[in-house]
């Protein structure tokens, strides 16, 4: 394993950022390669601790000569966001200098060729970071971008072109749900990882071995040793299931297909109801992630005028489905989203493009 330090020039003299990358050289150049990164939204740490738990497993595999494909690991992908505090509160989602979401604005290339990336020398630091992350990731068969939600189940975003081929990955990782999407106009990292392959010949795209996903490892507060250990095992099982690592004790490639394939929730992005709050106030949730609700079920009560008659407003399920996520804070403004309800059918309020990953 080789550690190297990436440096990103800041936007003013004397400021720069750095983050480590770890590379494991595979013994078989034809084997599937993998790129893992976490904390692109810098405060989302469940994936960081999962990778911390994964690294000894990779080092053991390397010591035993079991790593077949090249592996690149970036445990903390966003040193700019990591350093952003505003009046004591960490701000890891948007670049304060440009108000741009760190997981938007990635270049959507026409082919998997890093020479097509824009010259960001004259851009802003967040653009340089995004270019560098794509330089590091493009060319790997497996690209995992590990995030988390507010409070939620473990789930994956997957492009429709990779489904159901990626069902073995979802099964190996042990996630609860998969959300399928088909259009990214905003330039998420995942979109920038899959888009270059959408318009190239099938023998180049290799969707049978290609994996690109945004992993949502539950909620922002789910930074926990036991979860980190089990998530690390899930990531490791994926690497074994796709032939990046050999481990005789685990299901080999093909082991998570057929009767062992994914049995969790699979839903189109357009089926998700985000439930914008009708009033501002304090949220009293009646549901939690994982709950199954029927149409008309009480989802939440917003206390908008405490102590007054009529000071509570109830929000009901517009359709039957499963609660995927909810907010971690209980304060809300009118129009902000209360939760994600994975409906059985298309949402009347279906949003195009990406949600909140
Ligand atoms: Zn995120």
Coordinates of C-alpha atoms and ligand atoms in Angstrom, one line a residue:
X1 CA 0.0 0.0 0.0
X2 CA 1.3 3.4 -0.9
X3 CA 0.1 6.6 0.8
X4 CA 0.4 9.8 -1.1
X5 CA -0.7 13.3 -0.3
X6 CA -2.8 15.3 -2.7
X7 CA -2.5 19.1 -2.6
X8 CA -5.2 21.6 -3.7
X9 CA -4.3 25.2 -4.1
X10 CA -6.6 27.6 -2.2
X11 CA -8.1 30.8 -3.5
X12 CA -5.7 33.1 -1.7
X13 CA -2.0 33.3 -1.2
X14 CA -0.7 31.1 1.5
X15 CA -3.7 28.8 1.6
X16 CA -3.7 25.2 0.4
X17 CA -5.5 22.0 1.2
X18 CA -4.3 18.4 1.3
X19 CA -5.8 14.9 1.7
X20 CA -4.2 11.5 1.7
X21 CA -4.9 8.7 -0.9
X22 CA -4.0 5.1 -0.4
X23 CA -3.3 2.7 -3.3
X24 CA -3.1 -1.0 -3.4
X25 CA -1.6 -2.5 -6.5
X26 CA -3.5 -5.6 -7.8
X27 CA -1.6 -8.6 -9.0
X28 CA -3.8 -9.0 -12.1
X29 CA -4.0 -6.1 -14.5
X30 CA -7.2 -7.5 -16.1
X31 CA -8.9 -7.7 -12.7
X32 CA -11.7 -5.3 -11.7
X33 CA -10.4 -2.2 -10.0
X34 CA -12.0 -0.1 -7.3
X35 CA -12.1 3.5 -6.1
X36 CA -13.6 4.4 -2.7
X37 CA -14.1 7.8 -1.3
X38 CA -16.0 9.2 1.7
X39 CA -16.9 12.6 3.2
X40 CA -17.3 14.5 -0.1
X41 CA -19.8 16.3 2.1
X42 CA -17.2 16.8 4.7
X43 CA -19.3 16.3 7.8
X44 CA -20.7 13.0 6.7
X45 CA -18.6 10.6 8.7
X46 CA -20.2 7.1 8.8
X47 CA -18.3 6.3 5.6
X48 CA -15.0 7.7 7.0
X49 CA -15.1 5.4 10.0
X50 CA -16.2 2.5 7.8
X51 CA -13.2 3.0 5.6
X52 CA -11.0 3.3 8.7
X53 CA -12.3 -0.2 9.7
X54 CA -11.9 -1.5 6.1
X55 CA -8.2 -0.5 5.7
X56 CA -6.8 -3.2 8.0
X57 CA -8.8 -5.8 6.0
X58 CA -7.3 -4.5 2.8
X59 CA -3.8 -4.5 4.3
X60 CA -4.3 -8.1 5.5
X61 CA -5.4 -9.1 2.0
X62 CA -2.4 -7.4 0.5
X63 CA 0.0 -9.1 2.9
X64 CA -1.6 -12.5 1.9
X65 CA -1.3 -11.7 -1.8
X66 CA -5.1 -11.7 -2.3
X67 CA -5.6 -8.3 -4.0
X68 CA -6.2 -8.8 -7.7
X69 CA -7.4 -5.4 -8.9
X70 CA -6.0 -2.0 -8.2
X71 CA -7.7 -0.2 -5.3
X72 CA -7.6 3.5 -4.5
X73 CA -9.0 4.8 -1.2
X74 CA -9.7 8.4 -0.3
X75 CA -11.1 8.3 3.3
X76 CA -11.7 12.0 3.5
X77 CA -12.3 13.5 0.0
X78 CA -13.0 17.1 1.0
X79 CA -10.3 19.0 3.0
X80 CA -11.9 22.3 2.0
X81 CA -15.3 21.5 3.5
X82 CA -13.6 19.9 6.5
X83 CA -12.1 23.2 7.5
X84 CA -15.3 25.3 7.1
X85 CA -16.8 26.5 10.3
X86 CA -19.3 29.3 10.5
X87 CA -20.1 30.7 14.0
X88 CA -19.1 27.4 15.5
X89 CA -21.2 25.2 13.2
X90 CA -19.5 22.9 10.7
X91 CA -20.4 23.6 7.1
X92 CA -19.3 20.7 5.0
X93 CA -22.1 20.6 2.3
X94 CA -21.6 23.8 0.4
X95 CA -18.3 25.6 -0.5
X96 CA -18.7 28.9 1.4
X97 CA -16.7 30.7 -1.2
X98 CA -19.0 29.9 -4.1
X99 CA -22.2 28.6 -2.4
X100 CA -21.8 25.5 -4.5
X101 CA -22.7 22.1 -3.2
X102 CA -19.6 20.0 -3.0
X103 CA -21.5 17.2 -4.7
X104 CA -22.7 19.3 -7.7
X105 CA -20.8 20.9 -10.6
X106 CA -18.6 18.0 -11.4
X107 CA -17.8 18.0 -15.2
X108 CA -19.9 15.4 -17.1
X109 CA -17.4 14.1 -19.7
X110 CA -18.3 12.6 -23.0
X111 CA -15.9 9.7 -22.6
X112 CA -13.9 8.2 -19.7
X113 CA -10.8 10.2 -20.5
X114 CA -9.3 12.5 -17.9
X115 CA -7.6 14.6 -20.6
X116 CA -11.1 15.9 -21.4
X117 CA -11.3 17.5 -17.9
X118 CA -11.4 21.3 -17.9
X119 CA -8.3 23.3 -16.9
X120 CA -9.3 24.5 -13.4
X121 CA -6.0 26.2 -12.7
X122 CA -7.8 29.5 -12.9
X123 CA -11.0 28.2 -11.3
X124 CA -11.9 28.1 -7.6
X125 CA -10.5 25.7 -5.0
X126 CA -13.7 23.6 -5.0
X127 CA -13.4 23.2 -8.8
X128 CA -9.8 22.1 -8.5
X129 CA -10.8 19.5 -5.9
X130 CA -13.6 18.1 -8.1
X131 CA -11.2 17.8 -11.1
X132 CA -8.6 16.1 -8.9
X133 CA -11.2 13.6 -7.5
X134 CA -12.2 12.7 -11.1
X135 CA -8.6 12.3 -12.1
X136 CA -8.2 9.9 -9.3
X137 CA -11.4 7.9 -9.9
X138 CA -12.0 7.7 -13.6
X139 CA -10.7 4.5 -15.1
X140 CA -11.7 2.4 -12.1
X141 CA -14.4 -0.2 -12.7
X142 CA -16.0 0.3 -9.3
X143 CA -16.5 3.8 -8.0
X144 CA -18.1 4.2 -4.6
X145 CA -18.9 7.7 -3.2
X146 CA -19.9 7.2 0.5
X147 CA -22.3 9.7 2.0
X148 CA -25.0 9.7 4.6
X149 CA -28.4 11.1 5.0
X150 CA -30.0 13.0 7.9
X151 CA -31.6 10.0 9.6
X152 CA -32.1 7.1 7.4
X153 CA -31.8 3.5 6.2
X154 CA -28.6 2.4 4.3
X155 CA -29.3 2.9 0.6
X156 CA -27.7 3.3 -2.8
X157 CA -28.3 5.6 -5.7
X158 CA -27.8 3.6 -8.9
X159 CA -28.1 4.7 -12.5
X160 CA -30.8 2.6 -14.4
X161 CA -28.1 1.4 -16.9
X162 CA -26.4 -0.4 -14.0
X163 CA -29.5 -2.1 -12.7
X164 CA -30.2 -5.0 -12.1
X165 CA -26.5 -5.8 -12.8
X166 CA -25.6 -4.1 -9.5
X167 CA -28.0 -6.1 -7.4
X168 CA -25.2 -8.4 -6.3
X169 CA -23.4 -5.3 -5.0
X170 CA -26.4 -4.2 -3.0
X171 CA -26.8 -7.7 -1.6
X172 CA -23.1 -7.9 -0.7
X173 CA -23.1 -4.6 1.1
X174 CA -26.3 -5.4 2.9
X175 CA -28.0 -2.1 2.3
X176 CA -31.8 -1.7 2.8
X177 CA -32.8 0.1 -0.4
X178 CA -31.7 1.1 -3.9
X179 CA -33.0 4.3 -5.6
X180 CA -32.7 4.2 -9.4
X181 CA -32.1 7.4 -11.3
X182 CA -31.6 8.2 -15.0
X183 CA -30.7 11.8 -15.5
X184 CA -28.1 14.0 -13.8
X185 CA -28.1 17.6 -15.0
X186 CA -26.4 18.9 -11.8
X187 CA -23.1 17.0 -12.0
X188 CA -23.0 14.9 -8.9
X189 CA -19.8 12.8 -8.4
X190 CA -21.8 9.7 -9.2
X191 CA -23.2 11.3 -12.3
X192 CA -19.7 12.3 -13.4
X193 CA -18.6 8.8 -12.8
X194 CA -21.2 7.1 -14.9
X195 CA -22.0 9.7 -17.6
X196 CA -18.7 9.2 -19.5
X197 CA -19.7 5.6 -20.1
X198 CA -23.2 6.3 -21.4
X199 CA -22.2 7.3 -24.9
X200 CA -19.3 5.0 -25.6
X201 CA -19.4 1.6 -27.3
X202 CA -20.7 -1.2 -25.0
X203 CA -17.3 -3.0 -25.1
X204 CA -15.8 0.1 -23.6
X205 CA -18.6 0.9 -21.1
X206 CA -18.7 -2.7 -19.8
X207 CA -21.8 -2.2 -17.7
X208 CA -21.5 -5.8 -16.6
X209 CA -18.5 -5.0 -14.5
X210 CA -18.9 -1.3 -14.0
X211 CA -20.2 0.0 -10.6
X212 CA -20.9 3.6 -9.7
X213 CA -23.0 4.5 -6.8
X214 CA -23.6 7.0 -4.1
X215 CA -23.7 5.1 -0.9
X216 CA -25.9 6.6 1.8
X217 CA -24.8 5.0 5.1
X218 CA -27.8 5.9 7.2
X219 CA -27.9 9.1 9.2
X220 CA -25.4 11.8 10.1
X221 CA -25.3 10.6 13.7
X222 CA -24.7 7.0 12.9
X223 CA -21.0 7.3 13.5
X224 CA -20.6 4.1 15.5
X225 CA -17.9 1.5 16.0
X226 CA -20.2 -1.5 15.4
X227 CA -21.8 0.0 12.3
X228 CA -18.4 1.0 11.0
X229 CA -17.3 -2.6 11.4
X230 CA -20.3 -4.1 9.7
X231 CA -20.2 -1.5 6.9
X232 CA -16.5 -2.3 6.3
X233 CA -17.4 -5.9 6.0
X234 CA -20.1 -5.0 3.5
X235 CA -17.6 -3.0 1.4
X236 CA -15.1 -5.8 1.6
X237 CA -17.8 -8.4 0.5
X238 CA -18.5 -6.2 -2.5
X239 CA -14.8 -6.1 -3.4
X240 CA -14.7 -9.9 -3.1
X241 CA -18.0 -10.4 -5.0
X242 CA -16.6 -8.4 -7.9
X243 CA -13.2 -10.1 -8.0
X244 CA -11.1 -7.2 -6.7
X245 CA -10.0 -9.3 -3.8
X246 CA -9.9 -13.0 -3.4
X247 CA -11.2 -14.5 -0.1
X248 CA -12.1 -18.1 0.0
X249 CA -14.2 -17.6 3.1
X250 CA -16.7 -15.4 1.3
X251 CA -19.1 -15.7 -1.7
X252 CA -17.0 -15.5 -4.8
X253 CA -18.1 -13.5 -7.9
X254 CA -21.6 -14.7 -8.7
X255 CA -22.2 -15.5 -5.1
X256 CA -24.8 -12.8 -4.6
X257 CA -26.8 -13.5 -7.7
X258 CA -29.8 -15.8 -8.1
X259 CA -31.4 -16.8 -4.8
X260 CA -28.8 -14.8 -2.9
X261 CA -29.4 -11.6 -4.7
X262 CA -30.8 -8.3 -3.3
X263 CA -34.2 -8.5 -1.6
X264 CA -34.5 -5.0 -0.3
X265 CA -36.5 -2.0 -1.6
X266 CA -35.9 -1.0 -5.2
X267 CA -37.6 2.2 -6.3
X268 CA -37.4 4.8 -9.0
X269 CA -36.3 8.2 -7.9
X270 CA -39.7 9.6 -9.2
X271 CA -41.5 7.5 -6.6
X272 CA -40.0 9.4 -3.8
X273 CA -42.2 12.0 -2.0
X274 CA -40.1 14.6 -0.2
X275 CA -43.0 16.1 1.8
X276 CA -42.3 19.8 2.0
X277 CA -43.5 21.2 5.3
X278 CA -46.6 23.4 5.0
X279 CA -45.6 25.5 8.1
X280 CA -42.5 26.4 10.0
X281 CA -42.1 25.1 13.5
X282 CA -41.1 22.0 15.6
X283 CA -41.6 18.6 14.1
X284 CA -43.2 15.8 16.0
X285 CA -42.6 12.7 13.8
X286 CA -45.1 9.8 13.8
X287 CA -42.9 7.7 11.6
X288 CA -39.2 6.6 11.5
X289 CA -37.0 5.3 8.7
X290 CA -38.0 1.7 7.8
X291 CA -41.7 2.1 8.7
X292 CA -44.3 1.0 6.1
X293 CA -47.2 3.5 5.9
X294 CA -50.5 3.4 4.1
X295 CA -52.0 6.3 2.1
X296 CA -53.4 8.9 4.5
X297 CA -51.2 7.8 7.5
X298 CA -50.0 10.6 9.8
X299 CA -46.4 11.3 9.1
X300 CA -45.7 14.3 11.2
X301 CA -47.2 17.1 13.2
X302 CA -45.7 20.6 12.9
X303 CA -46.2 22.7 16.0
X304 CA -46.2 26.2 14.4
X305 CA -48.1 28.2 17.0
X306 CA -47.4 26.6 20.3
X307 CA -50.2 26.9 22.9
X308 CA -52.7 28.2 20.5
X309 CA -55.9 26.5 19.2
X310 CA -55.1 25.3 15.7
X311 CA -51.4 25.7 16.4
X312 CA -50.6 22.2 15.1
X313 CA -50.6 21.1 11.4
X314 CA -50.6 17.5 10.5
X315 CA -49.0 16.0 7.4
X316 CA -50.3 12.8 5.9
X317 CA -48.9 10.2 3.5
X318 CA -49.9 11.0 -0.1
X319 CA -49.5 7.3 -1.0
X320 CA -48.5 4.0 0.6
X321 CA -44.8 3.3 0.9
X322 CA -41.7 3.0 3.1
X323 CA -40.1 5.8 5.1
X324 CA -36.5 6.0 3.8
X325 CA -35.2 9.1 5.7
X326 CA -36.3 11.9 8.0
X327 CA -34.6 15.0 9.3
X328 CA -32.1 14.8 12.2
X329 CA -33.1 18.3 13.5
X330 CA -36.6 19.0 14.6
X331 CA -36.8 22.6 13.5
X332 CA -38.2 23.3 10.0
X333 CA -39.1 26.2 7.7
X334 CA -42.1 26.1 5.4
X335 CA -41.2 24.4 2.2
X336 CA -38.3 22.4 3.6
X337 CA -38.6 18.7 3.1
X338 CA -39.8 16.6 6.1
X339 CA -38.7 13.1 4.9
X340 CA -38.3 10.8 2.0
X341 CA -41.2 8.4 1.4
X342 CA -40.5 5.7 -1.1
X343 CA -43.9 5.4 -2.6
X344 CA -45.4 2.4 -4.4
X345 CA -46.0 4.6 -7.5
X346 CA -44.8 7.9 -9.0
X347 CA -44.9 10.9 -6.7
X348 CA -47.3 13.7 -7.6
X349 CA -44.5 15.9 -6.5
X350 CA -41.7 14.0 -8.3
X351 CA -38.5 16.0 -8.5
X352 CA -36.3 15.7 -11.5
X353 CA -32.6 15.0 -11.2
X354 CA -30.8 14.4 -8.0
X355 CA -32.3 14.6 -4.5
X356 CA -30.0 15.5 -1.6
X357 CA -27.1 13.1 -1.9
Ligands
LIG1 ZN1 -23.7 13.8 1.1

